[in-house]
Coordinates of C-alpha atoms and ligand atoms in Angstrom, one line a residue:
X1 CA -51.7 -88.0 -46.2
X2 CA -55.5 -88.8 -48.0
X3 CA -55.6 -90.8 -50.7
X4 CA -55.9 -87.8 -53.1
X5 CA -55.6 -89.7 -56.8
X6 CA -55.7 -86.8 -58.9
X7 CA -52.8 -85.3 -56.8
X8 CA -51.1 -88.8 -57.0
X9 CA -51.0 -89.1 -60.4
X10 CA -49.6 -86.1 -61.0
X11 CA -46.4 -87.4 -58.6
X12 CA -45.7 -89.8 -61.7
X13 CA -44.6 -87.6 -65.3
X14 CA -45.1 -90.5 -67.1
X15 CA -48.8 -91.1 -66.7
X16 CA -49.5 -87.8 -67.8
X17 CA -48.5 -88.3 -71.8
X18 CA -50.2 -89.5 -75.2
X19 CA -49.9 -92.9 -77.4
X20 CA -51.0 -92.8 -80.5
X21 CA -52.8 -89.9 -79.7
X22 CA -54.5 -90.7 -76.6
X23 CA -53.8 -90.5 -72.9
X24 CA -51.7 -93.3 -71.9
X25 CA -53.1 -95.9 -69.9
X26 CA -50.7 -97.9 -68.1
X27 CA -51.8 -101.3 -67.1
X28 CA -48.4 -103.2 -67.1
X29 CA -47.2 -102.5 -63.9
X30 CA -46.3 -105.8 -62.8
X31 CA -43.6 -105.8 -65.4
X32 CA -42.5 -102.6 -64.2
X33 CA -44.2 -99.5 -62.3
X34 CA -43.7 -95.7 -63.4
X35 CA -41.4 -93.4 -61.2
X36 CA -42.8 -90.6 -58.9
X37 CA -40.8 -87.7 -59.6
X38 CA -39.4 -87.5 -55.9
X39 CA -37.6 -91.1 -56.9
X40 CA -36.2 -89.6 -60.0
X41 CA -35.1 -86.5 -58.3
X42 CA -33.1 -88.1 -56.0
X43 CA -31.1 -90.3 -58.7
X44 CA -30.3 -86.9 -60.1
X45 CA -29.4 -85.4 -56.9
X46 CA -27.4 -88.1 -56.3
X47 CA -25.3 -87.7 -59.5
X48 CA -25.2 -83.9 -59.2
X49 CA -23.9 -83.9 -55.5
X50 CA -22.8 -86.5 -53.7
X51 CA -21.7 -89.3 -56.5
X52 CA -18.9 -91.1 -54.7
X53 CA -18.4 -94.5 -54.0
X54 CA -19.5 -96.2 -50.6
X55 CA -17.9 -98.1 -47.9
X56 CA -14.4 -97.0 -48.9
X57 CA -13.6 -93.7 -48.6
X58 CA -12.9 -91.4 -45.5
X59 CA -13.6 -88.5 -47.8
X60 CA -16.9 -86.0 -47.6
X61 CA -18.5 -87.1 -50.0
X62 CA -17.9 -91.3 -49.5
X63 CA -19.4 -90.4 -46.3
X64 CA -22.2 -89.2 -47.4
X65 CA -23.3 -91.6 -50.2
X66 CA -22.3 -94.2 -47.6
X67 CA -24.5 -92.8 -44.8
X68 CA -27.5 -92.4 -47.6
X69 CA -27.0 -95.9 -48.9
X70 CA -27.0 -97.3 -45.6
X71 CA -30.0 -95.0 -43.9
X72 CA -31.7 -97.0 -47.2
X73 CA -31.0 -100.6 -45.9
X74 CA -32.5 -99.4 -42.2
X75 CA -35.6 -97.8 -43.6
X76 CA -36.3 -101.2 -45.3
X77 CA -35.3 -102.6 -42.4
X78 CA -38.1 -101.1 -40.8
X79 CA -40.4 -101.4 -43.5
X80 CA -40.4 -104.8 -43.8
X81 CA -40.0 -105.5 -39.8
X82 CA -36.2 -107.1 -40.1
X83 CA -35.3 -107.8 -36.8
X84 CA -31.4 -106.5 -38.0
X85 CA -30.3 -104.7 -40.8
X86 CA -28.2 -106.8 -41.6
X87 CA -30.7 -109.5 -42.4
X88 CA -31.3 -107.1 -45.3
X89 CA -29.1 -108.0 -48.1
X90 CA -28.9 -105.5 -51.1
X91 CA -29.0 -107.2 -54.8
X92 CA -29.8 -106.4 -58.4
X93 CA -33.5 -107.8 -58.2
X94 CA -35.4 -110.3 -57.4
X95 CA -34.0 -113.0 -59.7
X96 CA -30.7 -111.9 -58.2
X97 CA -31.8 -112.4 -55.0
X98 CA -33.7 -115.9 -55.6
X99 CA -30.5 -117.1 -57.6
X100 CA -28.4 -116.0 -54.6
X101 CA -30.3 -118.1 -51.9
X102 CA -30.2 -121.2 -54.3
X103 CA -27.3 -121.1 -54.7
X104 CA -25.4 -120.7 -51.9
X105 CA -28.3 -122.6 -49.4
X106 CA -27.8 -125.3 -52.3
X107 CA -23.9 -125.5 -51.8
X108 CA -24.6 -125.7 -47.6
X109 CA -27.9 -127.8 -47.3
X110 CA -28.5 -129.6 -50.5
X111 CA -26.8 -133.1 -51.5
X112 CA -28.0 -135.9 -53.7
X113 CA -31.5 -137.3 -53.2
X114 CA -32.8 -134.2 -51.4
X115 CA -36.0 -132.2 -52.1
X116 CA -36.8 -128.3 -53.1
X117 CA -40.7 -127.8 -53.8
X118 CA -41.9 -124.9 -55.5
X119 CA -45.2 -124.7 -56.6
X120 CA -47.1 -124.8 -60.2
X121 CA -47.8 -120.9 -60.0
X122 CA -44.1 -119.9 -60.3
X123 CA -42.1 -117.6 -62.2
X124 CA -39.2 -118.4 -64.0
X125 CA -37.2 -116.7 -61.8
X126 CA -38.4 -119.2 -59.3
X127 CA -38.0 -122.2 -60.9
X128 CA -34.5 -122.3 -62.6
X129 CA -32.4 -121.4 -60.3
X130 CA -33.7 -124.4 -58.3
X131 CA -33.5 -126.2 -61.2
X132 CA -30.1 -126.0 -61.6
X133 CA -28.8 -126.2 -58.5
X134 CA -31.0 -129.7 -58.2
X135 CA -29.5 -130.7 -61.4
X136 CA -25.6 -130.1 -60.1
X137 CA -26.3 -131.7 -56.9
X138 CA -28.5 -134.4 -57.9
X139 CA -31.1 -133.3 -56.0
X140 CA -34.9 -133.3 -57.0
X141 CA -37.2 -130.5 -57.7
X142 CA -41.0 -131.3 -56.8
X143 CA -43.9 -129.2 -57.7
X144 CA -47.1 -128.6 -55.9
X145 CA -49.8 -128.7 -57.8
X146 CA -53.3 -126.7 -58.0
X147 CA -56.7 -127.3 -57.0
X148 CA -59.2 -126.4 -59.9
X149 CA -59.8 -123.1 -58.9
X150 CA -56.2 -122.8 -59.6
X151 CA -55.0 -122.2 -56.1
X152 CA -51.9 -123.8 -54.7
X153 CA -53.3 -127.5 -53.2
X154 CA -52.4 -127.6 -49.3
X155 CA -53.5 -131.1 -49.2
X156 CA -51.4 -132.1 -51.6
X157 CA -48.5 -129.7 -50.3
X158 CA -48.5 -131.8 -46.7
X159 CA -48.2 -134.9 -48.5
X160 CA -44.9 -134.1 -50.4
X161 CA -43.1 -132.9 -47.5
X162 CA -40.6 -135.6 -45.8
X163 CA -37.3 -135.6 -44.5
X164 CA -35.3 -135.0 -47.8
X165 CA -37.6 -132.1 -48.3
X166 CA -34.6 -129.0 -47.7
X167 CA -36.3 -125.8 -48.6
X168 CA -40.1 -124.6 -49.9
X169 CA -39.6 -121.6 -51.9
X170 CA -43.3 -119.9 -53.1
X171 CA -44.3 -116.9 -54.8
X172 CA -46.0 -114.6 -52.4
X173 CA -48.6 -113.4 -55.2
X174 CA -48.4 -114.5 -58.9
X175 CA -47.2 -112.4 -61.3
X176 CA -49.0 -114.2 -64.2
X177 CA -52.5 -114.8 -62.5
X178 CA -52.6 -112.4 -59.5
X179 CA -53.7 -115.3 -57.4
X180 CA -52.4 -114.7 -53.7
X181 CA -50.9 -117.8 -52.2
X182 CA -51.3 -119.0 -48.6
X183 CA -48.5 -118.4 -47.8
X184 CA -49.0 -118.4 -43.8
X185 CA -50.6 -122.1 -44.1
X186 CA -47.3 -123.0 -46.1
X187 CA -45.1 -121.6 -43.5
X188 CA -47.0 -123.0 -40.8
X189 CA -46.8 -125.8 -42.2
X190 CA -43.4 -126.5 -43.6
X191 CA -41.9 -125.0 -39.9
X192 CA -44.1 -127.9 -38.3
X193 CA -41.3 -130.1 -40.2
X194 CA -38.2 -127.7 -40.1
X195 CA -38.2 -126.9 -43.0
X196 CA -37.2 -123.4 -44.6
X197 CA -39.6 -121.2 -46.5
X198 CA -38.5 -118.6 -49.2
X199 CA -41.0 -116.2 -50.5
X200 CA -40.7 -114.9 -53.6
X201 CA -42.4 -111.0 -53.1
X202 CA -41.7 -109.5 -56.3
X203 CA -45.5 -108.7 -56.4
X204 CA -46.2 -109.6 -52.4
X205 CA -44.5 -106.1 -51.5
X206 CA -46.5 -104.3 -54.0
X207 CA -49.9 -105.3 -53.1
X208 CA -49.5 -106.1 -49.3
X209 CA -47.9 -105.1 -45.9
X210 CA -45.1 -107.2 -45.6
X211 CA -44.0 -108.1 -42.0
X212 CA -41.0 -110.7 -42.2
X213 CA -40.9 -111.4 -38.5
X214 CA -45.0 -111.7 -38.4
X215 CA -44.7 -113.9 -41.6
X216 CA -41.6 -115.8 -40.4
X217 CA -40.4 -116.6 -43.7
X218 CA -36.7 -117.2 -43.7
X219 CA -36.3 -115.3 -46.4
X220 CA -38.3 -112.5 -48.7
X221 CA -37.2 -111.4 -52.1
X222 CA -38.2 -108.4 -54.3
X223 CA -37.4 -106.0 -56.6
X224 CA -37.2 -102.4 -56.5
X225 CA -38.5 -101.2 -60.0
X226 CA -41.6 -102.8 -59.3
X227 CA -42.2 -101.0 -56.3
X228 CA -41.6 -97.6 -57.5
X229 CA -38.0 -97.3 -57.3
X230 CA -35.4 -97.8 -60.2
X231 CA -34.5 -100.7 -62.0
X232 CA -31.4 -103.0 -61.1
X233 CA -31.6 -103.2 -57.6
X234 CA -33.9 -105.5 -55.0
X235 CA -33.7 -106.9 -51.6
X236 CA -33.0 -110.5 -50.3
X237 CA -33.8 -110.2 -46.8
X238 CA -33.1 -113.7 -44.7
X239 CA -33.1 -114.3 -41.1
X240 CA -30.0 -114.0 -39.6
X241 CA -29.4 -117.6 -38.5
X242 CA -29.3 -119.0 -42.6
X243 CA -27.8 -116.2 -43.9
X244 CA -24.4 -116.4 -40.9
X245 CA -24.4 -120.4 -42.2
X246 CA -24.4 -119.8 -45.9
X247 CA -21.5 -119.5 -47.7
X248 CA -20.8 -116.1 -50.2
X249 CA -22.6 -116.3 -53.7
X250 CA -20.3 -114.5 -55.4
X251 CA -16.7 -112.8 -54.5
X252 CA -14.5 -109.9 -55.4
X253 CA -14.5 -106.9 -53.4
X254 CA -16.3 -105.6 -50.3
X255 CA -17.6 -109.1 -49.1
X256 CA -13.8 -109.8 -48.0
X257 CA -12.6 -109.1 -44.6
X258 CA -8.6 -109.6 -45.6
X259 CA -7.2 -111.2 -48.4
X260 CA -3.9 -113.2 -48.9
X261 CA -2.7 -115.5 -52.1
X262 CA -3.0 -118.0 -49.4
X263 CA -6.4 -117.6 -47.7
X264 CA -9.3 -115.1 -48.1
X265 CA -11.5 -114.5 -44.6
X266 CA -15.1 -113.2 -45.5
X267 CA -16.5 -110.0 -44.2
X268 CA -19.8 -109.9 -41.7
X269 CA -23.2 -110.0 -42.7
X270 CA -24.7 -108.1 -44.9
X271 CA -21.3 -107.5 -46.7
X272 CA -20.6 -111.3 -47.1
X273 CA -23.4 -111.0 -49.9
X274 CA -22.6 -107.8 -51.4
X275 CA -19.9 -108.0 -54.1
X276 CA -18.2 -104.9 -55.9
X277 CA -19.4 -101.6 -56.3
X278 CA -23.4 -100.9 -55.8
X279 CA -25.8 -99.6 -57.9
X280 CA -25.5 -96.7 -54.7
X281 CA -28.0 -94.1 -56.9
X282 CA -30.8 -96.2 -57.5
X283 CA -30.7 -98.0 -54.0
X284 CA -30.7 -94.3 -52.7
X285 CA -33.7 -93.8 -54.9
X286 CA -35.2 -97.1 -53.7
X287 CA -35.4 -95.7 -50.4
X288 CA -37.3 -92.6 -52.0
X289 CA -39.8 -94.8 -53.2
X290 CA -40.5 -96.5 -50.2
X291 CA -40.6 -93.3 -48.1
X292 CA -42.9 -92.0 -50.5
X293 CA -45.6 -95.1 -50.6
X294 CA -44.7 -95.1 -46.5
X295 CA -46.4 -91.3 -46.9
X296 CA -49.6 -92.5 -48.7
X297 CA -49.7 -95.3 -46.2
X298 CA -49.8 -99.6 -47.7
X299 CA -53.4 -99.5 -46.0
X300 CA -54.9 -97.2 -48.4
X301 CA -53.3 -98.2 -51.5
X302 CA -54.6 -101.7 -50.3
X303 CA -57.9 -100.6 -50.0
X304 CA -58.1 -98.6 -53.2
X305 CA -56.7 -101.9 -55.3
X306 CA -58.9 -104.0 -53.7
X307 CA -62.0 -101.4 -55.2
X308 CA -60.0 -101.3 -58.3
X309 CA -59.8 -104.7 -58.9
X310 CA -63.2 -105.8 -58.6
X311 CA -64.8 -102.8 -60.8
X312 CA -61.7 -104.4 -63.1
X313 CA -63.0 -107.9 -62.8
X314 CA -67.0 -107.2 -62.8
X315 CA -66.3 -104.9 -66.0
X316 CA -64.3 -107.3 -67.9
X317 CA -66.2 -110.6 -67.0
X318 CA -69.7 -108.9 -68.1
X319 CA -68.1 -108.3 -71.9
X320 CA -69.3 -111.7 -73.7
X321 CA -65.9 -113.9 -75.1
X322 CA -63.8 -112.7 -71.8
X323 CA -62.5 -115.6 -70.1
X324 CA -60.8 -114.2 -66.6
X325 CA -58.3 -116.8 -65.9
X326 CA -58.5 -118.2 -61.7
X327 CA -61.8 -115.8 -61.0
X328 CA -62.8 -117.1 -58.1
X329 CA -59.0 -117.9 -56.5
X330 CA -58.2 -114.6 -54.1
X331 CA -56.3 -112.3 -56.3
X332 CA -54.5 -108.9 -55.9
X333 CA -53.1 -106.1 -59.0
X334 CA -53.9 -108.5 -61.7
X335 CA -56.6 -109.6 -64.4
X336 CA -55.5 -112.3 -66.6
X337 CA -57.9 -113.5 -69.1
X338 CA -58.5 -114.5 -73.1
X339 CA -60.6 -114.0 -75.7
X340 CA -62.2 -116.5 -77.5
X341 CA -60.9 -116.9 -81.1
X342 CA -58.2 -114.0 -80.3
X343 CA -54.9 -115.2 -79.8
X344 CA -53.4 -112.8 -76.9
X345 CA -50.6 -111.2 -79.1
X346 CA -53.1 -110.0 -81.4
X347 CA -55.3 -108.7 -79.0
X348 CA -52.7 -107.0 -77.3
X349 CA -51.1 -105.3 -80.4
X350 CA -54.4 -103.7 -81.0
X351 CA -55.4 -103.0 -77.2
X352 CA -52.2 -100.8 -77.4
X353 CA -53.1 -98.7 -80.9
X354 CA -56.1 -97.3 -78.0
X355 CA -52.9 -96.1 -75.9
X356 CA -54.0 -98.9 -73.3
X357 CA -50.5 -101.1 -72.2
X358 CA -51.2 -104.6 -70.9
X359 CA -48.8 -107.3 -71.4
X360 CA -49.5 -110.5 -73.3
X361 CA -47.8 -114.3 -73.4
X362 CA -46.9 -116.2 -70.8
X363 CA -45.8 -113.7 -68.1
X364 CA -42.2 -115.8 -67.5
X365 CA -44.5 -118.6 -66.1
X366 CA -44.5 -120.6 -68.9
X367 CA -45.4 -124.0 -66.8
X368 CA -49.0 -122.5 -65.6
X369 CA -50.0 -121.8 -68.9
X370 CA -48.8 -125.0 -70.2
X371 CA -50.9 -126.6 -67.3
X372 CA -53.7 -124.7 -68.5
X373 CA -53.0 -125.3 -72.3
X374 CA -52.9 -121.8 -73.3
X375 CA -50.5 -120.1 -75.2
X376 CA -50.6 -117.2 -72.6
X377 CA -52.9 -114.4 -71.2
X378 CA -53.4 -110.5 -71.9
X379 CA -52.6 -109.6 -68.5
X380 CA -53.5 -106.0 -67.3
X381 CA -51.6 -105.0 -64.1
X382 CA -52.5 -102.3 -61.7
X383 CA -50.8 -99.6 -59.6
X384 CA -52.5 -97.2 -57.2
X385 CA -52.3 -94.5 -59.8
X386 CA -54.8 -96.5 -62.4
X387 CA -58.3 -95.2 -62.2
X388 CA -62.0 -96.9 -63.2
X389 CA -61.9 -94.8 -65.9
X390 CA -58.6 -96.3 -67.3
X391 CA -60.2 -99.6 -66.6
X392 CA -63.3 -98.7 -68.8
X393 CA -61.1 -97.6 -71.1
X394 CA -59.1 -101.0 -71.8
X395 CA -63.0 -102.8 -71.8
X396 CA -63.8 -100.1 -74.7
X397 CA -60.2 -101.2 -76.5
X398 CA -61.6 -105.3 -76.3
X399 CA -65.1 -104.6 -77.5
X400 CA -63.2 -102.9 -80.5
X401 CA -60.7 -105.8 -80.7
X402 CA -63.8 -108.4 -81.0
X403 CA -65.2 -106.4 -83.2
X404 CA -62.4 -106.6 -85.7
X405 CA -62.3 -110.1 -85.4
X406 CA -65.9 -110.5 -86.1
Ligands
C6P501 N1 -41.9 -110.0 -63.3 C1 -43.9 -109.4 -64.9 O1 -43.9 -109.0 -65.8 P1 -37.1 -109.2 -61.9 O2 -37.0 -109.4 -62.9 O3 -35.5 -109.6 -60.8 O4 -37.4 -107.8 -60.8 O5 -38.1 -110.1 -61.2 C2 -38.5 -111.1 -61.5 C3 -39.7 -111.8 -60.8 C4 -40.0 -113.0 -59.7 N2 -40.8 -112.8 -59.5 C5 -42.3 -112.6 -59.9 C6 -43.5 -113.3 -59.0 C7 -42.2 -111.9 -60.8 O6 -43.3 -111.2 -60.9 C8 -40.7 -111.0 -61.3 C9 -41.1 -110.1 -62.4 C10 -42.3 -109.0 -64.3 O7 -44.8 -110.4 -64.2 C11 -41.1 -109.2 -65.1 S1 -40.9 -111.0 -65.8

């Protein structure tokens, strides 16, 4: 399929509306993306035709639902190039996936005095689960500092590794600032020391092609809703060798092989990590989203988004009083900035009145804001359906805000 932006925009019904009497400019895609009609239809079709529980019934509808649910797993496996479909665990989202690894890997491999490494750029979802498991096991959470350009310091990282380091958990692409982390180098260095690496791919899956075998990461976590699919679904990819050894995260139905009051035996992968009735409709909807992205091609999407981001960078940095955060770091999908003497919350509230949706605040990455000594930023986060005209609308809104604040 050729990259026809007008046609693509028509695929997303929510884009075609006015807010405050102005055409919506949706630049809050890192918070959640809009959904193409094919995804919305697939959810409605599921409930109106094959709604049924999965893996539980021999009847026609249950088998149809199970087939489509498992087809989703297989297609996602192919999309991220996992070796086995049972390495693809269906979760509620990136946060759930990271909690699953922190809790389960932690119980199996962490003990008092061990160390877990994260970076100073992380989202709370890749800080707090590690903090909790470390606190409960008396392990230590170590944080890789940043270089002056706000990229992760690989020199510092190398020096932090030692025999006590049990896992490294890093975002692929930062959500707050859009920085693309040097994950290939991090994985290589960690593996030279026989340490596994988890990548928080909540933003990475959206703005890059993911081949988990080529990356050689041990875990890769992401959410459907940021990748044009429905909310409430996510993926944990894990290498079989780890998942097999890790204990179940939660317990209940689906994850068991047999139960008696004396003893329970656990199911095989991937079901060992999947408890209770899953969100079948939305898993099927997520598969539709992945297929939709495949039909356009991630290569074309990345190229388009790079061009759009370069335009946004030059347009916004040309406005006096706009300060882009991490202007010289490699970035994808996000321009995070502040305005001289205007609180980001005030700016965002007024920008909204121009029909332009941006996110303001710490973007669930408070430690990096504290490091920068700022209360937060104004964040424009892009999708492949955004346009240069929309960037111009953002720029006009910013200039008006500056005029209002004199
Ligand atoms: N970031 C943002 O506005 P969930 O909420 O589980 O789908 O994703 C959590 C998460 C984890 N890691 C990163 C890098 C993320 O960006 C997010 C979600 C949204 O930036 C909502 S806070």
